[in-house]
mmCIF file of C-alpha atoms in Angstrom:
data_model
loop_
_atom_site.group_PDB
_atom_site.id
_atom_site.type_symbol
_atom_site.label_atom_id
_atom_site.label_comp_id
_atom_site.label_asym_id
_atom_site.label_seq_id
_atom_site.Cartn_x
_atom_site.Cartn_y
_atom_site.Cartn_z
ATOM 1 C CA HIS A 20 0.671 15.305 -11.111
ATOM 2 C CA VAL A 21 1.306 17.996 -8.358
ATOM 3 C CA ASP A 22 3.620 20.612 -7.214
ATOM 4 C CA PRO A 23 6.147 19.890 -4.390
ATOM 5 C CA THR A 24 3.876 21.742 -1.570
ATOM 6 C CA ALA A 25 1.430 18.978 -1.916
ATOM 7 C CA SER A 26 3.234 15.985 -3.478
ATOM 8 C CA HIS A 27 4.043 14.287 -0.142
ATOM 9 C CA TYR A 28 0.581 14.364 1.180
ATOM 10 C CA LEU A 29 -0.862 13.123 -2.374
ATOM 11 C CA LYS A 30 1.403 10.107 -2.552
ATOM 12 C CA ILE A 31 0.137 8.944 0.774
ATOM 13 C CA VAL A 32 -3.523 9.145 -0.533
ATOM 14 C CA LEU A 33 -2.696 7.496 -3.785
ATOM 15 C CA ASP A 34 -0.593 4.555 -1.906
ATOM 16 C CA ARG A 35 -3.828 3.650 -0.275
ATOM 17 C CA ILE A 36 -5.775 3.799 -3.653
ATOM 18 C CA PHE A 37 -3.280 2.134 -5.878
ATOM 19 C CA ASP A 38 -1.271 0.166 -2.859
ATOM 20 C CA LYS A 39 2.027 1.248 -2.185
ATOM 21 C CA GLU A 40 3.487 -2.076 -4.332
ATOM 22 C CA ASN A 41 2.269 -0.566 -7.375
ATOM 23 C CA PHE A 42 4.259 2.585 -7.040
ATOM 24 C CA ARG A 43 6.746 2.626 -9.924
ATOM 25 C CA ASN A 44 8.343 6.335 -10.138
ATOM 26 C CA GLU A 45 8.406 9.774 -8.713
ATOM 27 C CA ILE A 46 9.120 11.745 -11.937
ATOM 28 C CA ILE A 47 10.631 15.420 -11.884
ATOM 29 C CA TRP A 48 9.577 17.666 -14.663
ATOM 30 C CA GLN A 49 11.660 20.916 -14.762
ATOM 31 C CA ARG A 50 9.374 23.669 -16.012
ATOM 32 C CA ASN A 51 11.841 26.166 -17.071
ATOM 33 C CA GLN A 52 15.396 25.508 -18.748
ATOM 34 C CA LYS A 53 16.227 29.234 -18.125
ATOM 35 C CA ARG A 54 15.878 31.162 -14.969
ATOM 36 C CA GLY A 55 12.760 33.725 -15.629
ATOM 37 C CA LYS A 56 9.115 33.996 -15.728
ATOM 38 C CA GLY A 57 7.466 30.872 -14.337
ATOM 39 C CA SER A 58 10.110 30.048 -12.013
ATOM 40 C CA GLN A 59 9.367 30.945 -8.232
ATOM 41 C CA TYR A 60 12.729 32.647 -6.879
ATOM 42 C CA SER A 61 13.142 34.166 -3.532
ATOM 43 C CA SER A 62 16.057 35.388 -1.264
ATOM 44 C CA LYS A 63 14.403 33.303 1.450
ATOM 45 C CA LYS A 64 14.388 29.861 -0.047
ATOM 46 C CA PHE A 65 15.849 27.780 -2.966
ATOM 47 C CA GLY A 66 13.982 28.612 -6.458
ATOM 48 C CA ALA A 67 10.964 26.139 -7.269
ATOM 49 C CA ASN A 68 11.239 25.273 -10.812
ATOM 50 C CA THR A 69 10.018 21.515 -10.637
ATOM 51 C CA ASP A 70 6.595 19.778 -10.764
ATOM 52 C CA THR A 71 6.339 15.904 -9.339
ATOM 53 C CA ILE A 72 4.379 13.532 -11.732
ATOM 54 C CA PHE A 73 3.568 9.872 -9.917
ATOM 55 C CA PHE A 74 3.554 6.935 -11.711
ATOM 56 C CA TYR A 75 1.506 4.074 -10.372
ATOM 57 C CA SER A 76 0.179 0.765 -12.090
ATOM 58 C CA LYS A 77 -3.120 -1.357 -11.178
ATOM 59 C CA SER A 78 -0.719 -4.378 -10.606
ATOM 60 C CA ASP A 79 2.255 -6.223 -11.795
ATOM 61 C CA SER A 80 1.145 -6.243 -15.038
ATOM 62 C CA TYR A 81 1.331 -3.197 -17.066
ATOM 63 C CA TYR A 82 2.285 -1.575 -20.236
ATOM 64 C CA LEU A 83 5.443 0.777 -20.603
ATOM 65 C CA ASN A 84 7.431 2.080 -23.491
ATOM 66 C CA ILE A 85 10.342 3.787 -22.231
ATOM 67 C CA THR A 86 11.559 6.653 -24.347
ATOM 68 C CA ARG A 87 15.233 6.706 -25.500
ATOM 69 C CA LYS A 88 16.591 10.304 -25.985
ATOM 70 C CA LEU A 89 19.772 11.584 -27.471
ATOM 71 C CA ASN A 90 20.850 15.024 -26.341
ATOM 72 C CA GLU A 91 23.053 17.468 -28.070
ATOM 73 C CA GLU A 92 25.632 17.215 -25.258
ATOM 74 C CA GLU A 93 25.731 13.727 -25.391
ATOM 75 C CA ARG A 94 25.964 13.669 -28.987
ATOM 76 C CA LEU A 95 28.987 15.885 -28.943
ATOM 77 C CA LEU A 96 30.756 13.825 -26.361
ATOM 78 C CA LYS A 97 30.146 10.529 -27.661
ATOM 79 C CA PHE A 98 30.542 10.619 -31.571
ATOM 80 C CA LYS A 99 33.903 12.492 -31.915
ATOM 81 C CA LYS A 100 35.146 10.391 -34.718
ATOM 82 C CA ALA A 101 34.214 10.149 -38.430
ATOM 83 C CA ASP A 102 34.668 7.858 -41.115
ATOM 84 C CA LYS A 103 35.959 8.691 -44.513
ATOM 85 C CA GLU A 104 32.231 9.590 -45.427
ATOM 86 C CA GLY A 105 31.859 11.832 -42.753
ATOM 87 C CA HIS A 106 29.771 9.587 -40.633
ATOM 88 C CA ARG A 107 30.124 10.075 -37.032
ATOM 89 C CA TYR A 108 30.819 7.169 -34.471
ATOM 90 C CA TYR A 109 32.218 6.014 -31.473
ATOM 91 C CA THR A 110 34.345 3.058 -30.314
ATOM 92 C CA GLY A 111 35.316 1.124 -27.039
ATOM 93 C CA ILE A 112 32.324 -1.173 -27.521
ATOM 94 C CA PRO A 113 33.356 -4.879 -26.304
ATOM 95 C CA ILE A 114 33.724 -7.623 -28.981
ATOM 96 C CA PHE A 115 34.869 -10.265 -26.735
ATOM 97 C CA ARG A 116 33.254 -11.555 -23.279
ATOM 98 C CA SER A 117 35.386 -10.925 -20.465
ATOM 99 C CA LYS A 118 36.985 -13.777 -18.200
ATOM 100 C CA SER A 119 34.783 -12.844 -15.451
ATOM 101 C CA MET A 120 31.666 -13.885 -17.665
ATOM 102 C CA GLY A 121 32.635 -17.321 -17.743
ATOM 103 C CA GLU A 122 32.952 -19.861 -20.630
ATOM 104 C CA ARG A 123 30.625 -20.348 -23.409
ATOM 105 C CA PRO A 124 31.949 -22.943 -25.775
ATOM 106 C CA ASN A 125 29.235 -22.007 -28.375
ATOM 107 C CA LEU A 126 30.547 -18.589 -28.728
ATOM 108 C CA CYS A 127 34.285 -19.949 -29.110
ATOM 109 C CA PHE A 128 35.126 -19.964 -32.650
ATOM 110 C CA GLU A 129 37.398 -18.514 -35.512
ATOM 111 C CA TRP A 130 35.945 -15.944 -37.614
ATOM 112 C CA ARG A 131 37.818 -13.940 -40.575
ATOM 113 C CA GLY A 132 41.348 -15.341 -39.082
ATOM 114 C CA PHE A 133 40.539 -13.967 -35.428
ATOM 115 C CA LYS A 134 40.278 -16.261 -32.531
ATOM 116 C CA ASN A 135 38.641 -15.542 -29.030
ATOM 117 C CA PRO A 136 41.263 -14.922 -26.458
ATOM 118 C CA TYR A 137 39.449 -16.281 -23.481
ATOM 119 C CA PRO A 138 37.186 -19.426 -22.946
ATOM 120 C CA SER A 139 34.435 -16.855 -22.701
ATOM 121 C CA GLY A 140 34.184 -16.197 -26.123
ATOM 122 C CA TRP A 141 32.946 -13.623 -28.465
ATOM 123 C CA ARG A 142 30.231 -11.012 -27.549
ATOM 124 C CA LEU A 143 28.563 -11.823 -30.742
ATOM 125 C CA SER A 144 27.374 -15.262 -32.792
ATOM 126 C CA LYS A 145 29.579 -15.767 -35.943
ATOM 127 C CA GLU A 146 26.215 -14.758 -37.961
ATOM 128 C CA ARG A 147 25.693 -11.435 -36.157
ATOM 129 C CA LEU A 148 29.792 -10.784 -36.365
ATOM 130 C CA GLU A 149 29.620 -11.242 -40.170
ATOM 131 C CA GLU A 150 26.362 -9.249 -40.203
ATOM 132 C CA GLU A 151 28.091 -6.163 -38.477
ATOM 133 C CA TYR A 152 31.170 -6.584 -40.325
ATOM 134 C CA GLN A 153 28.952 -6.238 -43.374
ATOM 135 C CA LYS A 154 27.331 -2.974 -42.240
ATOM 136 C CA GLY A 155 30.543 -1.257 -41.461
ATOM 137 C CA ASN A 156 29.977 -1.587 -37.660
ATOM 138 C CA ILE A 157 32.911 -3.927 -36.994
ATOM 139 C CA VAL A 158 36.247 -2.874 -38.910
ATOM 140 C CA ILE A 159 39.447 -4.719 -39.325
ATOM 141 C CA LEU A 160 42.257 -1.908 -38.848
ATOM 142 C CA SER A 161 45.437 -1.515 -40.702
ATOM 143 C CA ASN A 162 47.098 -2.624 -37.628
ATOM 144 C CA GLY A 163 45.189 -5.930 -37.680
ATOM 145 C CA LYS A 164 43.123 -5.379 -34.868
ATOM 146 C CA LEU A 165 39.171 -5.241 -34.708
ATOM 147 C CA GLU A 166 37.262 -2.200 -33.928
ATOM 148 C CA ARG A 167 33.543 -2.354 -33.128
ATOM 149 C CA ARG A 168 32.126 1.014 -34.101
ATOM 150 C CA MET A 169 28.419 2.795 -33.062
ATOM 151 C CA TYR A 170 27.459 5.001 -35.744
ATOM 152 C CA GLU A 171 25.388 8.100 -34.589
ATOM 153 C CA GLN A 172 22.422 7.332 -37.228
ATOM 154 C CA ASP A 173 22.079 3.909 -35.517
ATOM 155 C CA TYR A 174 22.247 5.041 -31.816
ATOM 156 C CA GLU A 175 18.987 5.367 -30.128
ATOM 157 C CA GLY A 176 20.077 6.912 -27.056
ATOM 158 C CA LEU A 177 19.880 6.445 -23.268
ATOM 159 C CA PRO A 178 16.526 5.216 -21.673
ATOM 160 C CA LEU A 179 14.967 8.219 -20.147
ATOM 161 C CA ASP A 180 15.145 8.269 -16.531
ATOM 162 C CA ASN A 181 12.739 10.254 -14.061
ATOM 163 C CA ASN A 182 14.604 13.444 -14.295
ATOM 164 C CA TRP A 183 12.927 15.367 -17.239
ATOM 165 C CA VAL A 184 14.414 18.436 -18.023
ATOM 166 C CA ASP A 185 13.874 18.673 -21.845
ATOM 167 C CA ILE A 186 10.555 19.735 -22.196
ATOM 168 C CA PRO A 187 9.798 23.440 -21.694
ATOM 169 C CA ARG A 188 6.843 24.936 -20.126
ATOM 170 C CA ILE A 189 3.982 26.006 -22.736
ATOM 171 C CA SER A 190 4.408 28.334 -25.265
ATOM 172 C CA LYS A 191 2.188 31.534 -26.141
ATOM 173 C CA LYS A 192 0.806 29.373 -29.216
ATOM 174 C CA GLU A 193 -0.294 26.575 -26.963
ATOM 175 C CA SER A 194 -1.656 28.712 -24.260
ATOM 176 C CA LEU A 195 -5.223 28.244 -23.420
ATOM 177 C CA GLY A 196 -5.295 30.773 -20.614
ATOM 178 C CA TYR A 197 -5.413 27.904 -17.903
ATOM 179 C CA PRO A 198 -2.927 28.838 -14.903
ATOM 180 C CA THR A 199 -1.520 25.277 -14.694
ATOM 181 C CA GLN A 200 -1.733 23.997 -18.261
ATOM 182 C CA LYS A 201 0.729 21.576 -19.127
ATOM 183 C CA PRO A 202 2.897 21.528 -22.474
ATOM 184 C CA LEU A 203 1.633 19.034 -25.076
ATOM 185 C CA ALA A 204 5.213 17.464 -25.579
ATOM 186 C CA LEU A 205 4.737 16.579 -21.563
ATOM 187 C CA LEU A 206 1.327 14.793 -22.269
ATOM 188 C CA GLN A 207 2.562 13.073 -25.621
ATOM 189 C CA ARG A 208 5.464 11.660 -23.753
ATOM 190 C CA ILE A 209 3.268 10.301 -20.645
ATOM 191 C CA ILE A 210 0.309 8.960 -23.201
ATOM 192 C CA LYS A 211 3.002 7.272 -25.509
ATOM 193 C CA ALA A 212 4.946 5.975 -22.528
ATOM 194 C CA SER A 213 1.840 4.238 -21.065
ATOM 195 C CA SER A 214 -0.593 3.297 -23.537
ATOM 196 C CA ASN A 215 -0.868 1.851 -27.105
ATOM 197 C CA LEU A 216 -2.580 3.022 -30.063
ATOM 198 C CA GLY A 217 -6.723 3.103 -29.438
ATOM 199 C CA ASP A 218 -6.354 3.007 -25.876
ATOM 200 C CA VAL A 219 -8.695 4.981 -23.822
ATOM 201 C CA VAL A 220 -7.055 7.695 -21.627
ATOM 202 C CA LEU A 221 -8.654 9.378 -18.990
ATOM 203 C CA ASP A 222 -7.618 12.936 -18.099
ATOM 204 C CA ARG A 223 -8.909 14.314 -14.762
#
């Protein structure tokens, strides 16, 4: 971890230590979600409100558990519909494979009176179709058409990318008086993403 004033120099050093082929990501952490204390603003340049985290591995064999996240804005945009019980969902998920995906004879079959329109077949096996139907994720509408649904409670969110804007700077409760102390949530995300339970973590 480093701020932008030294990140470019540090990456050269890390490339020599770990080999540049083992560089995986440059992660940008936004320190503050709102303009104010802790952000460096000036009339002579753009405000500085980010830190840089470099992600390297020792080799091609390494552990990575990418977090999935659903933010409030995404939730409101995606899950606009609701069923009779008030459970929110979105539609538009393909049920059939497109022509461009090529022919799949093993996915061409009749299910509950429906046949796949293309030789490319269904996107799911007959067993999975029935399973999703029983869960309420595939619905036969009153107009006789099929609709595939993704319910809010089943949606894990999109995989986290390298732009981390959802973790605020440390709170007064967390603060130990160390000027560059990082929030616990940031450390937890890094540790959980790169290690298993019981692993040894070195903090320098």
